[in-house]
């Protein structure tokens, strides 16, 4: 008897929870799998070669569909298996930065469409596409032994798995029209609710704000930093102010 599970993309993210156990129901059979395990989605990986029972977790070429095959007698051992990783089943949010060669509008649209199709082919969920226009590059970039100093900048937000992100990066890197591509993982922000910000504190100079005072109180100044501060303060004390009054010319 085997337990099969197929989940949608939203269910995958909500189901794989390291803290709370979930219940899996298939027809009239109830399986309690405490997914404290961290799923590692390789194409075919045997979890325990010594055990004759079939316990394989594999990935069916789709990040939105997971298949778990295990023997009923070994479900408890499977839940305690430490050799599986969660990072490859989750679909975190990535921000893709694209810098494209200087091209005319029609060719630029084709290149942007081709890059998005690469993401779609690797099961990505694109949330936004922003164009920052034609700008100067921060440094010189070369492609096919040609130097470029300007380019078109794009920003694409997408949800995709870790493995597919690396595959997409390799394909975009080999694209002759793309000068630079970079996937930046967007981490969820944790709000600090212990600190209350008021308008009176924001109107104060930075040196008198509560957050800055705590930072200055706990900072550690080394010898060269203290020497530079003292030297700068001494130089300012010797300088004449900009608003120094100028004596009127004698008549």
XYZ file of C-alpha atoms in Angstrom, residues 51-211:
161
model
C 15.818 -0.969 4.594
C 14.081 -3.150 2.009
C 10.921 -1.089 2.137
C 10.487 1.388 -0.688
C 10.960 4.913 0.657
C 11.706 7.296 -2.200
C 10.819 10.929 -2.452
C 11.119 12.149 -5.991
C 10.301 15.152 -8.030
C 8.099 14.745 -11.084
C 9.553 17.606 -13.093
C 7.024 20.094 -11.741
C 7.537 22.385 -8.723
C 3.775 22.547 -8.147
C 3.356 18.757 -7.848
C 4.999 16.561 -5.224
C 4.792 12.786 -5.038
C 5.563 10.875 -1.853
C 5.809 7.069 -2.110
C 6.372 5.131 1.087
C 5.374 1.948 2.774
C 2.756 2.333 5.483
C 4.972 0.576 8.024
C 7.761 3.065 7.474
C 5.792 6.310 7.647
C 6.983 6.967 11.190
C 10.616 6.505 10.183
C 10.101 8.721 7.170
C 8.896 11.564 9.356
C 12.101 11.386 11.388
C 14.407 11.174 8.354
C 17.022 13.950 8.712
C 18.538 13.643 5.220
C 15.830 15.599 3.408
C 15.943 19.333 2.887
C 13.085 21.780 2.636
C 14.835 24.437 0.548
C 14.102 22.869 -2.826
C 10.350 22.451 -2.401
C 9.624 26.013 -1.370
C 9.199 28.699 -3.996
C 10.705 31.883 -2.513
C 10.358 35.269 -4.124
C 13.293 36.296 -6.307
C 13.955 39.654 -7.905
C 15.682 39.193 -11.244
C 17.821 42.113 -12.442
C 18.367 42.135 -16.191
C 20.687 44.412 -18.141
C 20.235 44.139 -21.908
C 22.348 45.455 -24.753
C 21.424 48.770 -26.395
C 18.692 47.688 -28.834
C 15.818 49.255 -30.722
C 12.359 48.962 -29.226
C 11.183 46.001 -31.299
C 14.267 43.898 -30.540
C 14.128 44.905 -26.880
C 10.576 43.586 -26.594
C 11.631 40.289 -28.182
C 14.537 39.887 -25.757
C 12.369 40.656 -22.725
C 9.722 38.194 -23.943
C 12.378 35.516 -24.490
C 13.735 36.000 -20.964
C 10.265 35.722 -19.442
C 9.613 32.557 -21.428
C 12.761 31.067 -19.887
C 11.248 31.674 -16.449
C 7.903 30.208 -17.500
C 9.616 27.114 -18.899
C 11.151 26.543 -15.482
C 7.789 26.734 -13.696
C 8.171 30.262 -12.347
C 5.295 32.485 -11.258
C 6.007 36.025 -12.485
C 4.477 38.742 -10.317
C 5.828 41.943 -11.855
C 7.952 43.322 -14.686
C 9.469 46.787 -14.269
C 11.494 48.673 -16.849
C 13.974 51.296 -15.634
C 14.803 52.511 -19.103
C 18.041 53.085 -20.969
C 20.836 54.119 -18.578
C 24.587 54.280 -18.242
C 26.212 51.225 -16.709
C 27.987 51.426 -13.370
C 31.059 49.849 -14.990
C 32.107 48.590 -18.380
C 30.604 45.276 -19.456
C 31.710 43.089 -22.324
C 29.856 40.512 -24.403
C 31.366 38.641 -27.324
C 34.540 40.743 -27.080
C 32.561 43.993 -27.412
C 32.559 46.588 -24.625
C 29.307 48.268 -23.587
C 28.840 51.360 -21.451
C 25.026 51.672 -21.624
C 22.110 49.258 -21.467
C 18.415 48.742 -20.760
C 17.536 47.763 -17.192
C 14.684 45.449 -16.179
C 13.464 44.078 -12.856
C 11.311 40.920 -12.782
C 9.730 39.492 -9.639
C 9.048 35.754 -9.686
C 8.404 32.773 -7.438
C 10.444 29.695 -8.316
C 12.350 26.834 -6.748
C 16.034 26.984 -5.902
C 17.092 24.446 -8.535
C 15.098 26.087 -11.310
C 16.573 29.439 -10.366
C 20.089 28.132 -11.032
C 18.987 26.602 -14.331
C 17.388 29.863 -15.447
C 20.492 31.780 -14.429
C 22.665 29.573 -16.639
C 20.373 29.976 -19.652
C 20.136 33.755 -19.273
C 23.898 34.006 -18.827
C 24.444 32.293 -22.178
C 22.043 34.685 -23.912
C 24.041 36.940 -26.236
C 21.655 39.866 -25.749
C 21.811 39.887 -21.924
C 24.806 41.662 -20.424
C 24.052 40.872 -16.786
C 21.457 38.915 -14.791
C 21.209 38.448 -11.054
C 18.632 36.676 -8.859
C 18.152 38.309 -5.464
C 16.149 36.399 -2.866
C 13.586 38.556 -1.086
C 13.432 37.594 2.575
C 10.241 38.228 4.580
C 10.527 41.312 6.709
C 10.112 40.985 10.463
C 8.556 44.062 11.974
C 9.876 45.206 15.312
C 6.765 46.295 17.191
C 8.622 47.052 20.404
C 9.751 50.475 19.146
C 7.163 53.204 18.672
C 8.017 56.013 16.274
C 6.419 59.401 16.811
C 6.504 62.572 14.789
C 8.305 64.479 17.542
C 11.191 61.999 17.484
C 11.491 62.190 13.711
C 11.624 65.987 13.765
C 14.609 65.930 16.112
C 18.159 66.027 14.744
C 19.568 62.513 14.182
C 21.969 62.809 17.131
C 19.056 63.334 19.566
C 16.783 60.532 18.364
C 16.241 57.617 20.694
C 17.344 54.967 18.221
